[in-house]
Amino acid sequence: MKGFWSYFWVVYMLFFAIPFPMLIYYNTREGLSDTNPYLAITWLALSVILWIILVQRWFRNWILLPFKMKRNMDYLLREGERREARVIESKDGKQFKHDMITKGMTVSLRNFVGTPITEKLELVDTKPGEMRFEKGRVIYLMIDKTLKLRPYLTVDTAQADIKAGRMLLTVLLWLLIVGAIAGYYYFSYHLENDGYGWRFMKFYHPLVLCPVILFATHFGLGALLKLFSGGDPDTLLRIKYYGIQTMAEVVSASQTGTYINEQPQVKFELRYKDEYGKTYNTELKKIVSLIDLGMTRQETVSVFYLKDKPSEVAFADDLDD
């Protein structure tokens, strides 16, 4: 569910970040702008700075990140914590040449404090004939105990490599985007300057508004995903791998008045006891889909809590995704 909403909001926000401002602007602009020249230069400088930051971020995420992840994988395979896991679900995906096939798996294992958890994995099986990843098989995972590496886990037989062809296409795509941005500056200037330089620049010009919206959607998407997942992803990951599972009493469950795509945010007041019998009260907020609203009427729910920080709690169901 969270994966679907991630893609949905990315596509939804990209539409409003790029084509939508252009459609509005070019259907409503009226001749020469009367913008103060100093203000126009300010808008121009702001747009250039924002685009440079975005282009650099894309370069890091698209081109540098794969090399960083390969380095992390190599480190993980050498220094990671080796853990036994059992495959409880396995589905075949796309088949490649040389009999390679993608696998989608759900595995069960114990976290770093002995609590049973599940983890979803996707990998390419280079030797499907050996049936190493079928349901019921035991495999071994290498896990980063700090949970700071990306990826933070992998199977112990994984091989880290970078496909030269894909990397070349990514570089070409990045260069194409940089060229398109530079070309749009050239296009806008020659279409709109009317002999008055950059005085046509305003805050709602796409050169300014598009990068502003892209920045806003970056932070907005992160906030939305936190609403759906019930917390910060890094915190949830730590609770999953260092948390203790227990049953919590649902003291109350009430809607906060916030809705995302007509689905309500619910505030849960919970009470639970730790392994020493000490009682804690805590609150959790999360977006609850309409088909899952029955959980608001449950008397108890399964939660994970951190032994060293009992106030940090997560629903067990949120940690299985």
XYZ file of N, CA and C in Angstrom, residues 16-239:
672
model
N 1.786 18.834 -11.263
C 1.569 20.194 -10.777
C 2.868 20.983 -10.670
N 3.999 20.307 -10.732
C 5.280 21.000 -10.613
C 5.773 21.534 -11.949
N 5.466 20.844 -13.058
C 6.067 21.246 -14.339
C 5.033 21.652 -15.392
N 4.218 20.737 -15.948
C 3.319 21.173 -17.022
C 2.226 22.123 -16.555
N 1.706 21.934 -15.346
C 0.602 22.770 -14.881
C 0.979 24.258 -14.799
N 2.109 24.637 -14.152
C 2.472 26.067 -14.136
C 2.668 26.643 -15.535
N 3.203 25.840 -16.459
C 3.404 26.328 -17.830
C 2.066 26.574 -18.524
N 1.121 25.647 -18.357
C -0.193 25.816 -18.975
C -0.878 27.072 -18.465
N -0.820 27.283 -17.168
C -1.451 28.466 -16.581
C -0.767 29.740 -17.063
N 0.556 29.755 -17.034
C 1.303 30.970 -17.374
C 1.078 31.378 -18.823
N 1.242 30.453 -19.743
C 1.183 30.822 -21.157
C -0.243 31.047 -21.650
N -1.220 30.711 -20.832
C -2.606 31.005 -21.197
C -3.139 32.254 -20.510
N -2.325 32.859 -19.631
C -2.798 34.039 -18.902
C -1.856 35.233 -19.004
N -0.626 35.063 -19.514
C 0.322 36.192 -19.541
C -0.172 37.269 -20.497
N 0.186 38.522 -20.173
C -0.273 39.674 -20.941
C 0.897 40.562 -21.326
N 1.444 40.339 -22.485
C 2.461 41.222 -23.036
C 3.637 41.474 -22.128
N 4.231 42.673 -22.235
C 5.424 43.042 -21.476
C 5.105 43.192 -19.998
N 5.899 42.591 -19.186
C 5.719 42.709 -17.752
C 6.237 44.059 -17.268
N 5.583 44.584 -16.242
C 6.031 45.860 -15.654
C 6.816 45.634 -14.371
N 7.418 44.461 -14.236
C 8.181 44.147 -13.039
C 9.352 45.110 -12.870
N 9.573 45.557 -11.649
C 10.734 46.383 -11.335
C 11.986 45.630 -11.758
N 12.945 46.287 -12.457
C 14.119 45.569 -12.969
C 14.918 44.872 -11.874
N 15.032 45.511 -10.702
C 15.790 44.882 -9.614
C 15.043 43.654 -9.067
N 13.715 43.757 -9.003
C 12.933 42.618 -8.546
C 12.994 41.487 -9.571
N 12.977 41.865 -10.858
C 13.054 40.851 -11.911
C 14.379 40.092 -11.840
N 15.470 40.826 -11.587
C 16.778 40.174 -11.463
C 16.805 39.266 -10.236
N 16.117 39.687 -9.173
C 16.033 38.848 -7.973
C 15.326 37.534 -8.283
N 14.195 37.608 -9.003
C 13.481 36.388 -9.395
C 14.349 35.513 -10.291
N 15.083 36.149 -11.207
C 15.962 35.398 -12.104
C 17.057 34.685 -11.308
N 17.690 35.401 -10.383
C 18.754 34.793 -9.578
C 18.212 33.652 -8.728
N 17.006 33.852 -8.159
C 16.405 32.797 -7.346
C 16.159 31.547 -8.177
N 15.644 31.744 -9.391
C 15.364 30.582 -10.240
C 16.641 29.839 -10.610
N 17.711 30.580 -10.924
C 18.980 29.944 -11.287
C 19.530 29.142 -10.107
N 19.488 29.739 -8.909
C 19.998 29.056 -7.712
C 19.205 27.775 -7.456
N 17.884 27.871 -7.537
C 17.053 26.696 -7.271
C 17.293 25.590 -8.290
N 17.399 25.957 -9.576
C 17.651 24.934 -10.605
C 19.023 24.290 -10.418
N 20.021 25.077 -10.038
C 21.357 24.517 -9.810
C 21.319 23.510 -8.665
N 20.613 23.851 -7.583
C 20.504 22.928 -6.448
C 19.812 21.641 -6.870
N 18.731 21.776 -7.654
C 17.996 20.596 -8.100
C 18.842 19.725 -9.025
N 19.545 20.361 -9.956
C 20.378 19.609 -10.898
C 21.488 18.867 -10.157
N 22.093 19.529 -9.165
C 23.124 18.867 -8.372
C 22.551 17.700 -7.579
N 21.348 17.865 -7.039
C 20.712 16.793 -6.276
C 20.416 15.601 -7.179
N 19.911 15.861 -8.392
C 19.647 14.772 -9.331
C 20.937 14.066 -9.728
N 22.005 14.835 -9.885
C 23.289 14.229 -10.227
C 23.740 13.280 -9.111
N 23.594 13.716 -7.859
C 23.983 12.862 -6.731
C 23.115 11.612 -6.657
N 21.786 11.797 -6.824
C 20.869 10.669 -6.649
C 20.886 9.694 -7.820
N 21.080 10.192 -9.019
C 21.008 9.337 -10.200
C 22.350 8.753 -10.604
N 23.401 9.514 -10.434
C 24.699 9.103 -10.969
C 25.674 8.698 -9.870
N 25.769 9.494 -8.815
C 26.717 9.169 -7.745
C 26.165 8.105 -6.791
N 24.844 8.125 -6.564
C 24.261 7.203 -5.588
C 24.501 5.728 -5.919
N 24.375 5.296 -7.193
C 24.657 3.877 -7.476
C 26.061 3.440 -7.074
N 27.057 4.326 -7.257
C 28.425 3.993 -6.847
C 28.523 3.921 -5.321
N 27.798 4.828 -4.650
C 27.795 4.790 -3.191
C 27.127 3.525 -2.684
N 26.021 3.126 -3.326
C 25.317 1.918 -2.895
C 26.162 0.674 -3.154
N 26.917 0.669 -4.239
C 27.821 -0.459 -4.490
C 28.877 -0.554 -3.398
N 29.423 0.598 -3.011
C 30.404 0.610 -1.925
C 29.778 0.119 -0.627
N 28.546 0.559 -0.371
C 27.840 0.107 0.833
C 27.588 -1.396 0.805
N 27.203 -1.911 -0.375
C 26.958 -3.341 -0.510
C 28.223 -4.146 -0.238
N 29.333 -3.677 -0.783
C 30.602 -4.372 -0.554
C 30.940 -4.392 0.934
N 30.723 -3.259 1.598
C 30.979 -3.188 3.039
C 30.028 -4.101 3.803
N 28.752 -4.091 3.397
C 27.747 -4.906 4.068
C 28.072 -6.389 3.966
N 28.523 -6.829 2.805
C 28.852 -8.237 2.614
C 30.073 -8.645 3.433
N 30.961 -7.670 3.726
C 32.150 -7.960 4.534
C 31.885 -7.840 6.024
N 31.197 -6.774 6.421
C 31.103 -6.413 7.840
C 29.706 -6.533 8.440
N 28.691 -6.856 7.634
C 27.323 -6.897 8.151
C 27.091 -8.050 9.119
N 26.024 -7.917 9.901
C 25.605 -8.973 10.831
C 24.897 -10.076 10.032
N 25.386 -11.306 10.131
C 24.788 -12.413 9.383
C 23.635 -13.009 10.181
N 22.441 -13.040 9.564
C 21.257 -13.515 10.248
C 20.540 -14.566 9.411
N 20.065 -15.596 10.092
C 19.298 -16.635 9.411
C 17.863 -16.164 9.187
N 17.321 -16.459 8.018
C 15.937 -16.098 7.703
C 15.292 -17.246 6.933
N 13.977 -17.354 7.064
C 13.247 -18.397 6.351
C 12.273 -17.751 5.367
N 12.243 -18.263 4.141
C 11.351 -17.730 3.112
C 9.936 -18.227 3.401
N 9.012 -17.291 3.633
C 7.621 -17.674 3.900
C 6.715 -17.383 2.707
N 7.217 -16.635 1.745
C 6.473 -16.381 0.507
C 7.461 -16.049 -0.589
N 7.238 -16.597 -1.780
C 8.162 -16.364 -2.886
C 7.378 -16.311 -4.190
N 7.591 -15.253 -4.963
C 6.893 -15.087 -6.237
C 7.908 -14.774 -7.333
N 7.738 -15.437 -8.467
C 8.595 -15.162 -9.621
C 8.125 -13.897 -10.318
N 9.107 -13.143 -10.812
C 8.798 -11.933 -11.550
C 9.294 -12.017 -12.980
N 9.918 -10.955 -13.444
C 10.388 -10.875 -14.821
C 11.572 -11.812 -15.049
N 11.581 -12.461 -16.187
C 12.677 -13.357 -16.529
C 13.619 -12.668 -17.498
N 14.927 -12.786 -17.221
C 15.951 -12.201 -18.066
C 16.607 -13.302 -18.902
N 17.491 -12.873 -19.771
C 18.260 -13.854 -20.535
C 19.178 -14.632 -19.602
N 19.694 -15.736 -20.112
C 20.572 -16.621 -19.335
C 19.856 -17.201 -18.117
N 18.522 -17.351 -18.223
C 17.729 -18.013 -17.185
C 17.715 -17.274 -15.847
N 17.996 -15.984 -15.856
C 17.887 -15.206 -14.624
C 16.448 -14.736 -14.450
N 16.002 -14.632 -13.192
C 14.625 -14.253 -12.918
C 14.566 -13.408 -11.653
N 13.665 -12.434 -11.651
C 13.485 -11.628 -10.443
C 12.610 -12.381 -9.455
N 12.892 -12.184 -8.184
C 12.158 -12.841 -7.117
C 11.634 -11.786 -6.139
N 10.369 -11.929 -5.791
C 9.801 -11.137 -4.713
C 9.532 -12.061 -3.539
N 10.154 -11.774 -2.405
C 10.063 -12.694 -1.272
C 9.659 -11.972 0.006
N 9.015 -12.732 0.872
C 8.807 -12.315 2.251
C 9.519 -13.332 3.124
N 10.391 -12.846 3.992
C 11.163 -13.745 4.839
C 10.908 -13.413 6.306
N 11.036 -14.414 7.147
C 10.903 -14.216 8.592
C 12.271 -14.377 9.236
N 12.530 -13.558 10.235
C 13.796 -13.615 10.965
C 13.592 -12.992 12.332
N 14.620 -13.022 13.153
C 14.566 -12.359 14.452
C 15.424 -11.101 14.399
N 14.895 -10.024 15.008
C 15.657 -8.784 15.000
C 16.795 -8.850 16.017
N 17.438 -7.736 16.264
C 18.648 -7.730 17.087
C 18.393 -7.952 18.574
N 17.109 -7.946 18.973
C 16.801 -8.259 20.371
C 15.969 -9.538 20.472
N 15.870 -10.273 19.360
C 15.203 -11.569 19.380
C 13.729 -11.578 19.037
N 13.162 -10.445 18.654
C 11.748 -10.380 18.300
C 11.536 -10.860 16.861
N 10.574 -11.747 16.616
C 10.305 -12.187 15.243
C 9.767 -11.036 14.396
N 10.305 -10.876 13.196
C 9.854 -9.853 12.253
C 9.824 -10.460 10.857
N 9.226 -9.750 9.928
C 9.261 -10.154 8.524
C 9.879 -9.044 7.698
N 10.424 -9.416 6.572
C 11.075 -8.454 5.679
C 10.749 -8.831 4.242
N 10.453 -7.833 3.430
C 10.201 -8.058 2.007
C 11.481 -7.789 1.227
N 11.814 -8.697 0.311
C 13.024 -8.583 -0.481
C 12.707 -8.740 -1.963
N 13.452 -8.038 -2.789
C 13.401 -8.239 -4.230
C 14.825 -8.422 -4.716
N 15.065 -9.464 -5.486
C 16.407 -9.728 -5.979
C 16.334 -10.439 -7.321
N 17.492 -10.539 -7.966
C 17.591 -11.280 -9.214
C 18.246 -12.623 -8.910
N 17.533 -13.701 -9.174
C 18.051 -15.049 -8.946
C 18.827 -15.478 -10.188
N 20.143 -15.560 -10.043
C 20.985 -15.922 -11.187
C 21.061 -17.420 -11.413
N 20.564 -18.195 -10.424
C 20.582 -19.654 -10.559
C 19.233 -20.221 -10.126
N 18.162 -19.927 -10.874
C 16.827 -20.377 -10.456
C 16.688 -21.889 -10.383
N 17.518 -22.615 -11.134
C 17.447 -24.072 -11.116
C 17.774 -24.664 -9.759
N 18.522 -23.924 -8.937
C 18.893 -24.424 -7.618
C 17.793 -24.202 -6.576
N 16.763 -23.406 -6.937
C 15.600 -23.180 -6.059
C 16.024 -22.721 -4.661
N 16.976 -21.783 -4.623
C 17.507 -21.318 -3.336
C 16.522 -20.445 -2.570
N 15.562 -19.836 -3.271
C 14.697 -18.850 -2.642
C 13.226 -19.248 -2.683
N 12.970 -20.549 -2.720
C 11.594 -21.012 -2.699
C 11.043 -21.011 -1.271
N 9.727 -21.046 -1.163
C 9.050 -21.041 0.136
C 9.561 -22.185 1.005
N 9.894 -21.876 2.243
C 10.374 -22.864 3.196
C 11.888 -22.972 3.278
N 12.600 -22.380 2.294
C 14.060 -22.472 2.310
C 14.652 -21.497 3.333
N 15.799 -21.872 3.865
C 16.537 -21.007 4.796
C 17.606 -20.255 4.020
N 17.658 -18.948 4.209
C 18.694 -18.132 3.580
C 19.373 -17.316 4.669
N 20.429 -16.631 4.297
C 21.159 -15.806 5.262
C 21.246 -14.375 4.760
N 20.945 -13.450 5.664
C 20.966 -12.032 5.346
C 22.157 -11.368 6.020
N 22.709 -10.366 5.357
C 23.740 -9.507 5.946
C 23.082 -8.165 6.249
N 23.092 -7.782 7.529
C 22.362 -6.590 7.971
C 23.304 -5.610 8.640
N 23.143 -4.343 8.311
C 23.921 -3.287 8.956
C 23.315 -2.993 10.321
N 24.054 -3.222 11.387
C 23.520 -3.046 12.735
C 23.224 -1.587 13.055
N 23.863 -0.658 12.339
C 23.555 0.761 12.568
C 22.312 1.189 11.806
N 21.909 0.413 10.803
C 20.752 0.699 9.954
C 20.895 2.011 9.204
N 22.121 2.477 9.027
C 22.357 3.742 8.337
C 22.761 3.550 6.878
N 23.255 2.367 6.546
C 23.632 2.107 5.165
C 22.390 1.967 4.291
N 22.531 2.309 3.017
C 21.484 2.049 2.034
C 22.111 1.306 0.877
N 21.755 0.025 0.668
C 20.762 -0.736 1.426
C 21.307 -1.161 2.788
N 20.384 -1.412 3.721
C 20.806 -1.810 5.062
C 20.842 -3.317 5.227
N 20.321 -4.062 4.209
C 20.432 -5.514 4.267
C 20.489 -6.082 2.865
N 21.027 -7.289 2.754
C 21.073 -8.011 1.487
C 21.291 -9.494 1.793
N 21.053 -10.342 0.817
C 21.354 -11.765 1.017
C 22.865 -11.948 0.935
N 23.371 -12.956 1.631
C 24.823 -13.112 1.723
C 25.457 -13.577 0.406
N 24.628 -13.981 -0.566
C 25.165 -14.405 -1.862
C 25.073 -13.303 -2.912
N 24.669 -12.110 -2.505
C 24.477 -11.017 -3.464
C 25.808 -10.582 -4.066
N 25.727 -10.026 -5.272
C 26.883 -9.458 -5.951
C 26.552 -8.029 -6.355
N 27.406 -7.115 -5.969
C 27.177 -5.701 -6.269
C 27.915 -5.314 -7.538
N 27.177 -4.771 -8.499
C 27.812 -4.285 -9.719
C 27.008 -3.120 -10.282
N 27.598 -2.409 -11.205
C 26.955 -1.267 -11.865
C 26.929 -1.552 -13.357
N 25.736 -1.497 -13.933
C 25.581 -1.777 -15.355
C 25.980 -0.536 -16.153
N 27.008 -0.688 -16.975
C 27.552 0.447 -17.718
C 26.509 1.047 -18.658
N 25.720 0.196 -19.330
C 24.720 0.699 -20.268
C 23.663 1.546 -19.588
N 23.163 1.052 -18.452
C 22.145 1.809 -17.714
C 22.716 3.110 -17.175
N 23.956 3.075 -16.697
C 24.569 4.287 -16.189
C 24.750 5.315 -17.300
N 25.113 4.848 -18.501
C 25.270 5.756 -19.635
C 23.944 6.423 -19.973
N 22.857 5.652 -19.970
C 21.539 6.220 -20.249
C 21.146 7.236 -19.185
N 21.492 6.954 -17.932
C 21.172 7.878 -16.839
C 21.928 9.191 -17.005
N 23.206 9.095 -17.375
C 24.005 10.306 -17.603
C 23.423 11.109 -18.760
N 23.042 10.412 -19.819
C 22.452 11.103 -20.978
C 21.136 11.767 -20.597
N 20.333 11.091 -19.775
C 19.080 11.687 -19.322
C 19.343 12.938 -18.503
N 20.319 12.872 -17.596
C 20.661 14.034 -16.774
C 21.123 15.187 -17.653
N 21.972 14.897 -18.639
C 22.444 15.944 -19.553
C 21.289 16.520 -20.362
N 20.336 15.663 -20.748
C 19.172 16.131 -21.497
C 18.342 17.095 -20.668
N 18.170 16.774 -19.375
C 17.400 17.657 -18.498
C 18.119 18.984 -18.300
N 19.436 18.931 -18.092
C 20.216 20.168 -17.950
C 20.092 21.011 -19.220
N 20.201 20.341 -20.382
C 20.072 21.063 -21.650
C 18.686 21.656 -21.819
N 17.644 20.919 -21.367
C 16.273 21.421 -21.486
C 16.062 22.650 -20.611
N 16.646 22.648 -19.416
C 16.512 23.806 -18.525
C 17.209 25.016 -19.122
N 18.451 24.813 -19.587
C 19.184 25.916 -20.214
C 18.452 26.411 -21.461
N 17.909 25.466 -22.250
C 17.173 25.852 -23.445
C 15.913 26.632 -23.124
N 15.285 26.302 -21.995
C 14.065 27.009 -21.623
C 14.366 28.452 -21.224
N 15.513 28.676 -20.584
C 15.928 30.058 -20.311
C 16.085 30.820 -21.629
N 16.757 30.217 -22.597
C 16.977 30.852 -23.903
C 15.644 31.115 -24.594
N 14.759 30.110 -24.580
C 13.451 30.239 -25.219
C 12.632 31.359 -24.574
N 12.585 31.388 -23.246
C 11.796 32.388 -22.534
C 12.304 33.788 -22.801
N 13.628 33.951 -22.797
C 14.193 35.280 -23.015
C 13.835 35.806 -24.401
N 14.029 34.992 -25.424
C 13.773 35.461 -26.790
C 12.284 35.586 -27.092
N 11.442 34.862 -26.365
C 10.009 34.977 -26.580
C 9.419 36.182 -25.868
N 9.957 36.551 -24.700
C 9.262 37.491 -23.840
C 10.002 38.789 -23.537
N 11.264 38.923 -23.934
C 11.989 40.113 -23.462
C 11.522 41.404 -24.130
N 11.079 41.366 -25.392
C 10.592 42.554 -26.100
C 11.546 43.739 -26.007
N 12.834 43.444 -25.926
C 13.828 44.506 -25.869
C 14.044 45.080 -24.479
N 13.423 44.477 -23.449
C 13.540 45.002 -22.090
C 14.262 44.024 -21.149
N 15.033 43.144 -21.721
C 15.787 42.212 -20.892
C 14.897 41.237 -20.141
N 15.249 41.020 -18.852
C 14.553 40.024 -18.041
C 13.394 40.609 -17.241
N 12.866 41.739 -17.646
C 11.795 42.369 -16.873
C 10.481 41.587 -16.924
N 10.422 40.583 -17.780
C 9.213 39.745 -17.820
C 9.155 38.753 -16.656
N 10.249 38.646 -15.904
C 10.281 37.653 -14.816
C 9.377 38.071 -13.658
N 8.552 37.112 -13.220
C 7.719 37.292 -12.034
C 7.765 36.007 -11.218
N 7.221 36.061 -10.025
C 7.311 34.887 -9.148
C 6.529 33.706 -9.714
N 5.508 33.981 -10.557
C 4.720 32.877 -11.109
C 5.210 32.437 -12.482
N 6.356 32.967 -12.946
C 6.923 32.469 -14.201
C 7.404 31.034 -13.975
N 7.194 30.130 -14.944
C 7.611 28.736 -14.745
C 9.070 28.555 -14.371
N 9.939 29.462 -14.816
C 11.352 29.352 -14.451
C 11.556 29.486 -12.947
N 10.653 30.198 -12.289
C 10.719 30.350 -10.838
C 9.800 29.354 -10.143
N 8.574 29.256 -10.639
C 7.559 28.474 -9.943
C 7.829 26.968 -10.008
N 8.329 26.471 -11.138
C 8.572 25.026 -11.259
C 9.579 24.511 -10.221
N 10.769 25.149 -10.088
C 11.691 24.646 -9.061
C 11.170 24.836 -7.638
N 10.408 25.923 -7.408
C 9.827 26.118 -6.079
C 8.876 24.970 -5.743
N 8.033 24.598 -6.711
C 7.078 23.506 -6.474
C 7.812 22.185 -6.323
N 8.880 21.960 -7.098
C 9.651 20.726 -6.965
C 10.252 20.599 -5.568
N 10.754 21.721 -5.039
C 11.269 21.694 -3.669
C 10.146 21.416 -2.680
N 9.003 22.082 -2.875
C 7.889 21.903 -1.955
C 7.369 20.471 -1.990
N 7.311 19.876 -3.196
C 6.806 18.508 -3.305
C 7.772 17.510 -2.682
N 9.066 17.811 -2.752
C 10.047 16.916 -2.136
C 9.788 16.789 -0.643
N 9.600 17.942 0.011
C 9.356 17.910 1.451
C 7.913 17.495 1.749
N 6.986 17.887 0.875
C 5.586 17.526 1.080
C 5.352 16.045 0.935
N 6.035 15.418 -0.043
C 5.881 13.979 -0.228
C 6.397 13.217 0.982
N 7.523 13.681 1.522
C 8.056 13.036 2.723
C 7.077 13.125 3.879
N 6.424 14.298 4.010
C 5.450 14.461 5.085
C 4.241 13.554 4.876
N 3.799 13.427 3.610
C 2.651 12.564 3.321
C 2.963 11.105 3.627
N 4.167 10.676 3.249
C 4.540 9.285 3.505
C 4.613 9.009 4.999
N 5.018 10.011 5.782
C 5.031 9.835 7.237
C 3.613 9.682 7.770
N 2.666 10.433 7.169
C 1.282 10.320 7.608
C 0.744 8.915 7.341
N 1.065 8.374 6.160
C 0.554 7.059 5.803
C 1.250 5.951 6.594
N 2.551 6.122 6.849
C 3.295 5.057 7.517
C 3.200 5.123 9.035
N 2.774 6.268 9.543
C 2.625 6.390 10.987
C 3.888 6.855 11.697
N 4.864 7.404 10.961
C 6.059 7.914 11.612
C 7.205 8.109 10.653
N 8.330 8.565 11.184
C 9.523 8.767 10.383
C 10.097 7.417 9.962
N 10.417 7.223 8.658
C 10.905 5.920 8.189
C 12.137 5.422 8.938
N 13.084 6.311 9.247
C 14.289 5.882 9.954
C 13.963 5.417 11.375
N 13.039 6.126 12.034
C 12.631 5.728 13.380
C 11.901 4.394 13.350
N 11.009 4.220 12.362
C 10.276 2.956 12.239
C 11.241 1.798 11.984
N 12.263 2.051 11.175
C 13.225 0.991 10.890
C 13.973 0.588 12.150
N 14.355 1.557 12.952
C 15.070 1.234 14.198
C 14.157 0.480 15.161
N 12.887 0.894 15.249
C 11.945 0.184 16.113
C 11.779 -1.255 15.635
